[in-house]
Coordinates of C-alpha atoms and ligand atoms in Angstrom, one line a residue:
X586 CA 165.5 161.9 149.3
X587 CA 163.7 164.8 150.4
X588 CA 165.0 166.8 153.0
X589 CA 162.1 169.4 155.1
X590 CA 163.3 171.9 157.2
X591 CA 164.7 170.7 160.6
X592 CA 162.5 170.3 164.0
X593 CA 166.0 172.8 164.7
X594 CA 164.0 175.7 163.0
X595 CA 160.3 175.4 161.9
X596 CA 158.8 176.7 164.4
X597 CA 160.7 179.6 164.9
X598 CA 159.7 181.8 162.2
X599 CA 156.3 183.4 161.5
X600 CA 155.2 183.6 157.8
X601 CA 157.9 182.5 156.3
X602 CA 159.0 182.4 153.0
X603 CA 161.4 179.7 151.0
X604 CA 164.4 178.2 149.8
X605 CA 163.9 175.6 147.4
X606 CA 167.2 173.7 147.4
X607 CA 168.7 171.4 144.6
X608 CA 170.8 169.3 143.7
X609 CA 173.2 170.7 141.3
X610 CA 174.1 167.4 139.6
X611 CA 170.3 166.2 139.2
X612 CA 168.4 169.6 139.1
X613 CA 165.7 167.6 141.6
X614 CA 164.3 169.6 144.5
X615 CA 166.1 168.6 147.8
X616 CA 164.3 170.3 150.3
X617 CA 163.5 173.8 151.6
X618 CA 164.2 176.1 154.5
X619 CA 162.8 179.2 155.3
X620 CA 164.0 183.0 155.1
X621 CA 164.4 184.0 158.4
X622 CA 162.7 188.0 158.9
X623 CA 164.5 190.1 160.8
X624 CA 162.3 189.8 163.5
X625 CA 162.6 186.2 163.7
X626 CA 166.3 186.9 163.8
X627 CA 165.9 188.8 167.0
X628 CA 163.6 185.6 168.7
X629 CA 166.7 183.6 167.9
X630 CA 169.2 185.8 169.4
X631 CA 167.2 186.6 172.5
X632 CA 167.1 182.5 172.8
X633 CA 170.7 182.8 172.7
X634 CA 171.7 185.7 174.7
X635 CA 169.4 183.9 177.6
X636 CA 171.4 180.5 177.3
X637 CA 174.7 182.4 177.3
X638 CA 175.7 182.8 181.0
X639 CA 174.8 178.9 181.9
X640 CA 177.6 178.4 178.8
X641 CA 179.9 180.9 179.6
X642 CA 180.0 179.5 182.8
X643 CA 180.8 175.9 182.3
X644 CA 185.0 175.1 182.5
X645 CA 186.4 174.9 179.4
X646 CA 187.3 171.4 179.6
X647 CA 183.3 170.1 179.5
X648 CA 182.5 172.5 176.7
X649 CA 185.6 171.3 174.9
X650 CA 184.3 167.5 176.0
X651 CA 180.8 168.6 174.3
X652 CA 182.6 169.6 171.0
X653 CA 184.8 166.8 171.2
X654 CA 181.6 163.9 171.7
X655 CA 180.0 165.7 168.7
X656 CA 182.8 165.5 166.5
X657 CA 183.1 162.0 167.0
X658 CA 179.6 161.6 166.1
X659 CA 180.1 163.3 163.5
X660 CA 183.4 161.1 162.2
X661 CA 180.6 158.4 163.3
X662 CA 177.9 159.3 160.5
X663 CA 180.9 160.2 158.1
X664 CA 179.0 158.1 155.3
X665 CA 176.2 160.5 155.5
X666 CA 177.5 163.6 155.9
X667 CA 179.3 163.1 152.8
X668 CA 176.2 162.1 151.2
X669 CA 174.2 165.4 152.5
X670 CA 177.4 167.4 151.4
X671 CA 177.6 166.1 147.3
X672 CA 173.8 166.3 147.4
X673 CA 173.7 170.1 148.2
X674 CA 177.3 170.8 146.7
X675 CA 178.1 168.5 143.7
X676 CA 181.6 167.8 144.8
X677 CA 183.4 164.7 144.8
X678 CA 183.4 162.2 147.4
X679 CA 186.9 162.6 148.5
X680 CA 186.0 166.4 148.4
X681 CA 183.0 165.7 150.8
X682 CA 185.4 163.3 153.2
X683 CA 188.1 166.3 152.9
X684 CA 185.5 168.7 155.1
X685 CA 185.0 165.7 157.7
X686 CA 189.2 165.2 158.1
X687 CA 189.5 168.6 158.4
X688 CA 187.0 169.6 161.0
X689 CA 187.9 166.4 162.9
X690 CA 191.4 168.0 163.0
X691 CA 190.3 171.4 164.5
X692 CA 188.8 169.9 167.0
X693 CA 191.1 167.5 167.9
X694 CA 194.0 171.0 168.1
X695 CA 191.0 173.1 170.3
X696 CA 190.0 170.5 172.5
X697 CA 193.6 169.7 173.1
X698 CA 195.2 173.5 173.4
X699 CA 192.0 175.6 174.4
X700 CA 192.8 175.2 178.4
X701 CA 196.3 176.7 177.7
X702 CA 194.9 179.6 175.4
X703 CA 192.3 180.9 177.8
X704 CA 193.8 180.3 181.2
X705 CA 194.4 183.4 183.5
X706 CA 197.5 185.1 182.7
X707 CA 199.7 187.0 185.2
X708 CA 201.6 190.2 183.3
X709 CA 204.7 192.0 184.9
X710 CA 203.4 194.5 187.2
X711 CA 204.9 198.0 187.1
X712 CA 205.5 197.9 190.8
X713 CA 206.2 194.2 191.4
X714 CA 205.6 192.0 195.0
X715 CA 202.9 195.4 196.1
X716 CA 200.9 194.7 192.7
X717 CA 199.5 191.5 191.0
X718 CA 199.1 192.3 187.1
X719 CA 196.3 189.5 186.1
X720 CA 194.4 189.1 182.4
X721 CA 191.2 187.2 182.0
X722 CA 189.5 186.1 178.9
X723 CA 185.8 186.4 178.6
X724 CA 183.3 185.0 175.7
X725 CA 181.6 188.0 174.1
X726 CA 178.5 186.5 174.4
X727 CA 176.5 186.0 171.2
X728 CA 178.7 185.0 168.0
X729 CA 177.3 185.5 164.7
X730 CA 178.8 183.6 161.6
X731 CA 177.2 184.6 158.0
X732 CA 178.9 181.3 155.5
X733 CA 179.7 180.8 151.7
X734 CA 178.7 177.2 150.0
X735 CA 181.7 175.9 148.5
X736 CA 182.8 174.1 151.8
X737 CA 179.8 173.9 153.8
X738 CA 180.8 171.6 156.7
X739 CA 184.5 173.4 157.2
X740 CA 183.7 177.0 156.4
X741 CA 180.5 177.2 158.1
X742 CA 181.5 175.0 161.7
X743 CA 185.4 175.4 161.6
X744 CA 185.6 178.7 163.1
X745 CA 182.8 178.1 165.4
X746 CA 184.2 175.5 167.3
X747 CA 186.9 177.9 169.2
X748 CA 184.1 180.2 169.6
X749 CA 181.7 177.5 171.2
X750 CA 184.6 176.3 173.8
X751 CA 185.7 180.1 174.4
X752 CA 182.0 180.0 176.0
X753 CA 180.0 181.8 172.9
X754 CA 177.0 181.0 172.4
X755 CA 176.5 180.5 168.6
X756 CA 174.1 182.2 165.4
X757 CA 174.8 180.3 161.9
X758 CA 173.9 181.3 158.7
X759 CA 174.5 179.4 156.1
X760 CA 174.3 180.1 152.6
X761 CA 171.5 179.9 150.6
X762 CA 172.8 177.4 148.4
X763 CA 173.7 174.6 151.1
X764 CA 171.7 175.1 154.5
X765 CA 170.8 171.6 154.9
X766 CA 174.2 170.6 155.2
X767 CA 174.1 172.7 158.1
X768 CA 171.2 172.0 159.6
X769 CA 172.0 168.2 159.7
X770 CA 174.9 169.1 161.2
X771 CA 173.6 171.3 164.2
X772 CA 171.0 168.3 164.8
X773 CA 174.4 166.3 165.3
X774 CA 175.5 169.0 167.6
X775 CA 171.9 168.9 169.7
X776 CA 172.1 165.2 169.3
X777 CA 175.8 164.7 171.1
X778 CA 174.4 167.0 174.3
X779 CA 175.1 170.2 173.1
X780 CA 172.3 172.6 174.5
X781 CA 169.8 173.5 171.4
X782 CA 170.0 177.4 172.2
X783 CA 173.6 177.5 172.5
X784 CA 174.1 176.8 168.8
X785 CA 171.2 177.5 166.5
X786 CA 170.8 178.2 162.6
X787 CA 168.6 180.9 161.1
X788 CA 168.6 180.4 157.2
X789 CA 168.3 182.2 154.5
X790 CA 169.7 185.0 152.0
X791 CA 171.7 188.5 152.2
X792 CA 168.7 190.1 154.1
X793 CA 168.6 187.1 156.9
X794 CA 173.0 187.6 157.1
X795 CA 172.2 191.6 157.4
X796 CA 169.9 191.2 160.3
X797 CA 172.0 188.7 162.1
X798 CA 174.8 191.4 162.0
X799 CA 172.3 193.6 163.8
X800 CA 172.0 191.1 166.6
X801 CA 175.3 190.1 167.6
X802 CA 178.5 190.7 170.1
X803 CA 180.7 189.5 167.2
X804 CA 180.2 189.1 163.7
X805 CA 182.3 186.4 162.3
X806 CA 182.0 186.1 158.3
X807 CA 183.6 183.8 155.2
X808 CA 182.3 185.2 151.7
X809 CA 182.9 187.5 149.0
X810 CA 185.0 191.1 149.1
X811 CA 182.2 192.7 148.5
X812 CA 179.6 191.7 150.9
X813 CA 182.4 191.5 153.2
X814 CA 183.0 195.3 153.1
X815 CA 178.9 195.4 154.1
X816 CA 179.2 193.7 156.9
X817 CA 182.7 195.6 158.0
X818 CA 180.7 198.5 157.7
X819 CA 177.6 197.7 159.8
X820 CA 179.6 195.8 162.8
X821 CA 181.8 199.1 162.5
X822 CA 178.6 201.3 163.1
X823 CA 177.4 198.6 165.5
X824 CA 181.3 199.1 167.4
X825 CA 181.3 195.1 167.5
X826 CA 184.2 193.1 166.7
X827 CA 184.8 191.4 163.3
X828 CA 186.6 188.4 161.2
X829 CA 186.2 188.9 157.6
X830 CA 187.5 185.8 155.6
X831 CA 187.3 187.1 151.9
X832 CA 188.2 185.9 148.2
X833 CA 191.8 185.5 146.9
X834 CA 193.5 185.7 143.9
X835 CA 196.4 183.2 144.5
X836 CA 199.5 182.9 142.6
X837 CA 201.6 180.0 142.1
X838 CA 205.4 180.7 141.3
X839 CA 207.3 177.8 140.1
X840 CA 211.0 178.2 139.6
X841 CA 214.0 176.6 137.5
X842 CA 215.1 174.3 140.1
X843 CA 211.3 173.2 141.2
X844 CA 210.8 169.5 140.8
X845 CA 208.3 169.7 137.5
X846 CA 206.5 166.4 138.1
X847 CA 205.3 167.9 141.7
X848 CA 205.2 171.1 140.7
X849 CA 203.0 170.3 137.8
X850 CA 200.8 167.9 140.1
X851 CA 200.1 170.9 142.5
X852 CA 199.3 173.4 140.0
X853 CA 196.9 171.3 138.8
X854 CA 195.3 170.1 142.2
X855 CA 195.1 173.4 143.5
X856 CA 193.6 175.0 140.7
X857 CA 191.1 172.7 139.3
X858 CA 190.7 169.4 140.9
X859 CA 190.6 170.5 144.6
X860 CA 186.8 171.5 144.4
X861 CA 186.7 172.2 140.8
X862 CA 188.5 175.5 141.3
X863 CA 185.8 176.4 143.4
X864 CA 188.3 177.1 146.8
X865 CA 188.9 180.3 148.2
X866 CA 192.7 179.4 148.2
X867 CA 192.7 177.9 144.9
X868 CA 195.3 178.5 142.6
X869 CA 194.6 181.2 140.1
X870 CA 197.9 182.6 139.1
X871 CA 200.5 180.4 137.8
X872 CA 204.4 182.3 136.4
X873 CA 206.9 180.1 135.7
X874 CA 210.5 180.9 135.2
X875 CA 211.6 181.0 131.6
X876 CA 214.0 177.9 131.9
X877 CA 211.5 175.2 132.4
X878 CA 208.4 177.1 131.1
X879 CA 208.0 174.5 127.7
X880 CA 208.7 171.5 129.8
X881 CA 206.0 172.8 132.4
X882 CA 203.4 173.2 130.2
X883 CA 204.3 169.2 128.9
X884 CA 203.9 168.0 132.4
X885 CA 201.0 169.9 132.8
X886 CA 199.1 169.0 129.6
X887 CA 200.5 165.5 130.8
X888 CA 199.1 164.9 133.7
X889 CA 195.8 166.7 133.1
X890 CA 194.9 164.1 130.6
X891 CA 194.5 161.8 133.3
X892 CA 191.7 163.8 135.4
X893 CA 188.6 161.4 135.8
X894 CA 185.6 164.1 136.0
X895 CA 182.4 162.8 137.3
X896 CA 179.2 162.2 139.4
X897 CA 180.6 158.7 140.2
X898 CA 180.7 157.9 143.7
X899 CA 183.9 156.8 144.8
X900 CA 187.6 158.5 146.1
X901 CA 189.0 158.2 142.9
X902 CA 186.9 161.3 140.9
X903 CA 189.2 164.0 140.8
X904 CA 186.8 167.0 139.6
X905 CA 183.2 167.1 140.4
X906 CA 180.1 169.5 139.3
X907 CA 180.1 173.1 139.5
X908 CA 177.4 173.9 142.6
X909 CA 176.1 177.3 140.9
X910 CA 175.3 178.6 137.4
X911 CA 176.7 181.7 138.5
X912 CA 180.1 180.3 138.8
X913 CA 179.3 178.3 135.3
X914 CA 179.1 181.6 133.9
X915 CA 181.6 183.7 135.5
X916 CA 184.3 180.7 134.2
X917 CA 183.0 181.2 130.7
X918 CA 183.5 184.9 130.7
X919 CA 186.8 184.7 132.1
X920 CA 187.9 182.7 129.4
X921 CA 186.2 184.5 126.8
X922 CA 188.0 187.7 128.0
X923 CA 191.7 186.2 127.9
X924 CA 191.2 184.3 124.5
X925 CA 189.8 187.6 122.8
X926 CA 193.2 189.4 124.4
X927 CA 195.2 186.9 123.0
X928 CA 195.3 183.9 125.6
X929 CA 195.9 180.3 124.1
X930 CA 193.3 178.1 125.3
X931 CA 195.4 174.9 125.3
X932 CA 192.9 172.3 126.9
X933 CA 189.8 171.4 128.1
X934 CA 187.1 174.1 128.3
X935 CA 184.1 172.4 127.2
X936 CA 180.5 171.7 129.0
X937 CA 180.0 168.6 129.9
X938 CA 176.2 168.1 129.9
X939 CA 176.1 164.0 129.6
X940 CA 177.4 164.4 133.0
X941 CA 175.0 167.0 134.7
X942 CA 174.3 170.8 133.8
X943 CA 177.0 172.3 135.7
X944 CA 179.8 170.5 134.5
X945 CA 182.7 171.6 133.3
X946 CA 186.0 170.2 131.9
X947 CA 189.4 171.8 133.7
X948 CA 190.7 174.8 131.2
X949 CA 194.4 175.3 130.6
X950 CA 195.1 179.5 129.1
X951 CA 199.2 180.2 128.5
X952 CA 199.9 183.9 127.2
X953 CA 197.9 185.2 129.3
X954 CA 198.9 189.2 131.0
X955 CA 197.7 191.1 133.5
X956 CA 195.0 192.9 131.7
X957 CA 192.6 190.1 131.0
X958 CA 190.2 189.5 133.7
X959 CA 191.0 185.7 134.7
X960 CA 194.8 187.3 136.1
X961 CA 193.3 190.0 138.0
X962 CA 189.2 188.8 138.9
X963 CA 188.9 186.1 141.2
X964 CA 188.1 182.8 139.4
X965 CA 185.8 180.3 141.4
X966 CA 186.0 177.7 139.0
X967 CA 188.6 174.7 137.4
X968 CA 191.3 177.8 135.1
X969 CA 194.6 177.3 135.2
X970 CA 196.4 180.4 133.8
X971 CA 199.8 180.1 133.2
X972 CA 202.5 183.1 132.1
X973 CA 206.2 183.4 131.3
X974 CA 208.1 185.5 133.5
X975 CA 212.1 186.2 133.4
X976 CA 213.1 185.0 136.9
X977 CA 211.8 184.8 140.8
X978 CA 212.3 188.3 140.8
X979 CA 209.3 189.2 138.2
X980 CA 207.5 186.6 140.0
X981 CA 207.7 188.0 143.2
X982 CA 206.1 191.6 141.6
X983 CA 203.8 190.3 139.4
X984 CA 202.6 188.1 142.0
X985 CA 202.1 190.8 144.6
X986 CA 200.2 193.5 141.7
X987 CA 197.3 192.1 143.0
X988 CA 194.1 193.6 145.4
X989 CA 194.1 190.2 147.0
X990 CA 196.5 188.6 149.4
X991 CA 195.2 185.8 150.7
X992 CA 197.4 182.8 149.8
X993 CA 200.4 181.6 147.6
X994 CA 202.6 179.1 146.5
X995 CA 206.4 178.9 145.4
X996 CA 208.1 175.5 144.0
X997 CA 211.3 175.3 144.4
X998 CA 214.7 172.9 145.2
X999 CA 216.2 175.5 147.1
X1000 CA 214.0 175.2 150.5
X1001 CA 216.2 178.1 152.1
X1002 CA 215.4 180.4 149.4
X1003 CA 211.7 179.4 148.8
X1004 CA 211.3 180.3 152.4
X1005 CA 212.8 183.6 152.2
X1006 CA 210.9 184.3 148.8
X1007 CA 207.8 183.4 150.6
X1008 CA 208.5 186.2 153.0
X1009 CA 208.1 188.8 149.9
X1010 CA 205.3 187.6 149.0
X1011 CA 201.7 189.9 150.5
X1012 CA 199.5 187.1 151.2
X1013 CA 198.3 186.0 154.6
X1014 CA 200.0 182.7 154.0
X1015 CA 202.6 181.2 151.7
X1016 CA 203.4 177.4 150.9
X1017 CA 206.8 176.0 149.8
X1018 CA 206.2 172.9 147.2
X1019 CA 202.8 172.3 148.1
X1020 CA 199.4 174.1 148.1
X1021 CA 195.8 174.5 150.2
X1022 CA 197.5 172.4 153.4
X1023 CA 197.0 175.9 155.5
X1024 CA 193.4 174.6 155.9
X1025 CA 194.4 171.5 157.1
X1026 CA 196.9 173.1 159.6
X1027 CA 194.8 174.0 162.6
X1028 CA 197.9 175.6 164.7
X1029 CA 198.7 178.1 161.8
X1030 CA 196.9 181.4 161.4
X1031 CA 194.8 181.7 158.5
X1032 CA 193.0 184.4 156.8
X1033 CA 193.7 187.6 154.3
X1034 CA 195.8 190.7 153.7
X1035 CA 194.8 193.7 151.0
X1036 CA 191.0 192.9 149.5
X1037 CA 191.5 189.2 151.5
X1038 CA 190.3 190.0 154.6
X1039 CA 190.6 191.0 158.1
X1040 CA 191.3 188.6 161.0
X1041 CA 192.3 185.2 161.5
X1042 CA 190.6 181.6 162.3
X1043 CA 192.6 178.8 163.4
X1044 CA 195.8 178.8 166.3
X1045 CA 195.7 180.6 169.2
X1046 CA 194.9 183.8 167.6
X1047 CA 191.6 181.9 165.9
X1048 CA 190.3 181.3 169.6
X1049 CA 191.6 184.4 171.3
X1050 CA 189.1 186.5 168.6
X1051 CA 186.3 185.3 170.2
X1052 CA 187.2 186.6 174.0
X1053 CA 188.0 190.3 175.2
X1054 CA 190.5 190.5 177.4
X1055 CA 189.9 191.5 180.7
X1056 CA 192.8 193.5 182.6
X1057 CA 193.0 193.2 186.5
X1058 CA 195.1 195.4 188.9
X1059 CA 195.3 194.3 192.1
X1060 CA 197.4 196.3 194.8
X1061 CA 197.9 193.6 197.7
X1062 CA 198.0 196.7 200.0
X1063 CA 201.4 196.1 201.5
X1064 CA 202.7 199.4 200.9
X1065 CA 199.9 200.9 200.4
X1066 CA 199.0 204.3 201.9
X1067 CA 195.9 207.0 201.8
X1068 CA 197.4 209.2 199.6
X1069 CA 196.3 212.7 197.6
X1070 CA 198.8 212.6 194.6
X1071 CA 198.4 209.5 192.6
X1072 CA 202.5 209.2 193.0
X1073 CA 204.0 209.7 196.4
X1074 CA 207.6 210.1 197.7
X1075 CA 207.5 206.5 198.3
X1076 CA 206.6 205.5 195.2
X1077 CA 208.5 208.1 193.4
X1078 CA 211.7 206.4 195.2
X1079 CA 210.4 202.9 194.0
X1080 CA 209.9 204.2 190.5
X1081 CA 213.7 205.4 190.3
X1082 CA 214.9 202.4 192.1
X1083 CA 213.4 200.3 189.2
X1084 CA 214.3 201.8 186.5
X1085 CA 217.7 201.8 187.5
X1086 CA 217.5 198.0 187.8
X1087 CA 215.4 197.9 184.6
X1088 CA 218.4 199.7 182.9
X1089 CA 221.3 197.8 184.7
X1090 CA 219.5 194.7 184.8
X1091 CA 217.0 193.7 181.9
X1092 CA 216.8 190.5 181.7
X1093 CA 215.1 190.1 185.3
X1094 CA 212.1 191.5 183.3
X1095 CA 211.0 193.0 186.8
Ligands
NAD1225 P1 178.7 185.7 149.3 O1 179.5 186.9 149.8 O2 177.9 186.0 148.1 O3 177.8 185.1 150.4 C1 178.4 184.7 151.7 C2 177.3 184.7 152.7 O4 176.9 186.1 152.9 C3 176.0 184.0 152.4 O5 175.6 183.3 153.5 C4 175.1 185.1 152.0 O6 173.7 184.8 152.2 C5 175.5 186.2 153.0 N1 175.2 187.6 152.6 C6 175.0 188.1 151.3 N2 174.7 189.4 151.4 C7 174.7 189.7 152.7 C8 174.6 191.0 153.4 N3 174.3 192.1 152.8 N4 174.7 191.0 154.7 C9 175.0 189.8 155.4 N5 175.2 188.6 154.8 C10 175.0 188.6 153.4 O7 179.8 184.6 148.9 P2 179.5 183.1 148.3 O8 179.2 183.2 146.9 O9 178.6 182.4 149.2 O10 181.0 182.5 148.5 C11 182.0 182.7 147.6 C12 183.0 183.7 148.1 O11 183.5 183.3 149.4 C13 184.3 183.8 147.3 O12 184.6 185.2 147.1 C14 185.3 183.1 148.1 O13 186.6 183.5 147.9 C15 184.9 183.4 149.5 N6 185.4 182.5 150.5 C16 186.4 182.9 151.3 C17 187.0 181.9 152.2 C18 188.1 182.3 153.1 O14 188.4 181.6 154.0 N7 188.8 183.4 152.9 C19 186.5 180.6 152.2 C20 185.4 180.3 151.4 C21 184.9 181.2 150.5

């Protein structure tokens, strides 16, 4: 089926030029969007900016009802959204469903929480009973969001949600590879009530992303390190506020007393079946502790001889098509660099073209150090890479020598101790005995530290990016007096009373 470019769109931009869209799996042409100019950009943004203060100004219970009637539209047309999703992507089908689930969750934690987060606050006052210390939080106005492929439901509408109930007014850009995902999507959005210019797409490449930063009171972007430093760099010059979700190189740390079976399992799933490695959070460093290292590797080799890879429809497909030949590549040279240095390449590894031209079976590389590329590069496809280390202590280090710091995982028995490891570890988030379940976790921060990234999406602090706060003093003129000096005796006397009491006294908090 043929997809054209939305009604959402077409007739927004003047000359345009083309995306041709395909579907990774068959090669066939799927549709086309156009590259949005700068200039058509700025129509966009203007549409938005003007639509902004009838938003901002609705409660935050009927925007949160707006987001809420659309996701369940959306959990309504699940069957096709998966369908638009494998078409563009080449995932799985339970890959597909997992974006659905997922973005069905954040908006069930938003619309649920997002009064609480953004109600008026009142702060201690210096001088309490004569002042009233109050914070407001306001929408910034127009939010930008510039998205990668691999997820293109969750990455590219999971962090928008808070920003559309925080009363922004919304700019999308997906990527090149999968913008009729989103474009369905935002017709589902415009279909369940929500106003057309208050969330809008403008598609296209780096250019289109680069002009949308230009236009923006926020600039909210998932991608690579690289571009992400661009755009850091622009909304810097541009003094707006940014969110940089960026690549990862995550290690997995399994320990003597870890549960093998499990700990096997998850290696696996979060390295090469969850989106055929092509996750930002996927697993791409495994150490295991000397004591169990050869029984690992059995359990691995084990378990990975069950893997069902596939164009199949159906929920039990564990590893799907690669969605770029980029990625194809950058596997292959990965591997090519750790076997010349000495890796052991003991399974998989081999093209799969009787299945479609981006397929790939899972690869499993042990003796592998930190000077071959696939330990130190970030991998976006299905490598495992596993190494020997002495005990949790080399793990720890060996797991932190790296640029990135976005997630991690540690297997252990000892759920005390794995907790306290976790703490050593320099990643925006850790898991104990399981990996990739921060995505699902709405009410825990997520994002990067190091190379990773800058910012978080989801919990409070994912909705509270998208507002400034607003402070206001208000003296409730009981006291009050015309007065010269900024402190007089009065106040002076007040002052000292207080901190007296503040001293004596702390926990009134006066
Ligand atoms: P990418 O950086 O190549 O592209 C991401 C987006 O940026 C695309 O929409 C692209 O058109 C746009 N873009 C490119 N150049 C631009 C420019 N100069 N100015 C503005 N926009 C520009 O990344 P990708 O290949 O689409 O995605 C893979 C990367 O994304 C990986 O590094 C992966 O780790 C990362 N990622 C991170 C997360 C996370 O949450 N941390 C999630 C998913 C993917």
């Amino acid at each position: 089926m043929a997809v054209t470019l939305s009604p959402v769109s077409a007739d927004k931009v003047s000359a345009p030029e083309y995306l041709v869209l395909k579907n990774p799996v068959t090669g066939e042409v799927i549709g086309q969007t156009p590259i949005y100019s700068a200039e058509a950009v700025q129509q966009v943004a203007a549409r938005a900016r003007a639509a902004f203060p009838a938003w901002a100004a609705r409660p935050v219970k009927e925007r949160a009802a707006l987001v809420r009637g659309w996701a369940d539209l959306l959990w309504a047309e699940q069957k096709s959204v998966i369908q638009h999703i494998r078409r563009e992507t080449g995932k799985t089908d339970l890959g597909a469903w997992e974006e659905v689930v997922v973005i069905d969750n954040t908006v069930a934690y938003y619309t649920h929480n997002a009064e609480r987060f953004l109600k008026p606050q009142t702060r201690r006052a210096t001088i309490p009973i004569r002042h009233r210390a109050r914070l407001y939080y306001k929408p910034y106005g127009v939010a930008g969001f510039i998205t990668p492929w691999n997820y293109p439901l969750l990455n590219a509408f999971q962090d928008l949600i808070p920003a559309l109930i925080a009363g922004n007014t919304v700019l999308l850009k997906p990527s090149e590879l999968t913008p009729l995902v989103a474009i369905y999507i935002v017709q589902l959005m415009h279909q369940s009530g929500i106003p057309e210019d208050v969330i809008q797409i403008v598609t296209g490449d780096g250019h289109t992303g680069a002009a949308l930063v230009d236009v923006v009171d926020y600039i909210a972007f998932t991608g690579s390190t690289a571009v992400g430093r661009r755009i850091a760099v622009r909304a810097a010059e541009r003094l707006i506020p940014c969110s940089l979700e960026l690549g990862g190189k995550d290690p997995f740390i399994v320990l003597n007393d870890a549960n093998l079976e499990l700990a096997a399992a998850e290696a696996l799933v979060g390295a090469v079946t969850e989106n055929a490695g092509q996750v930002c959070i996927s697993t791409e460093r495994v150490y295991v502790e000397s004591g169990i290292y050869d029984a690992f590797i059995d359990k691995v080799k084990t378990l990975a001889n069950q893997i069902t890879i596939g164009s199949g429809d159906g929920f039990d497909v564990n590893v799907g098509s690669l969605t770029s030949e980029r990625e194809l590549h950058r596997v292959e040279a990965q591997v090519k660099d750790a076997v010349e240095k000495g890796a052991k390449l003991i399974w998989g590894g081999q093209r799969r073209p009787d299945l479609g031209p981006l397929f790939i079976e899972p690869i499993i590389l042990t003796d592998v150090t930190h000077d071959m590329s696939v330990m130190r590069d970030e991998t976006f496809g299905p490598i495992l890479p596993i190494m020997r280390v002495k005990d949790a202590d080399e793990a720890i280090r060996l797991a932190n020598d790296s640029e990135y710091g976005l997630s991690a995982a540690i297997m252990t028995g000892d759920l005390r101790r794995g907790e306290q490891l976790a703490t050593r570890l320099e990643s925006g988030d850790v898991h104990v005995n399981i990996t990739h379940w921060i995505f699902g976790t709405p009410s825990l921060p997520m994002g990067g530290v190091k190379n990773s990234g800058v910012g978080r999406r989801n919990g409070p602090e994912g909705i509270l990016r998208f507002v400034r706060p607003q402070s206001i003093l208000v003296d409730n003129q009981l006291l009050q007096r015309p007065s010269l000096s900024r402190i007089d005796a009065l106040t002076m006397r007040g002052a000292l009373l207080l901190r007296a009491i503040r001293r004596a006294v702390p926990f009134l908090r006066v």
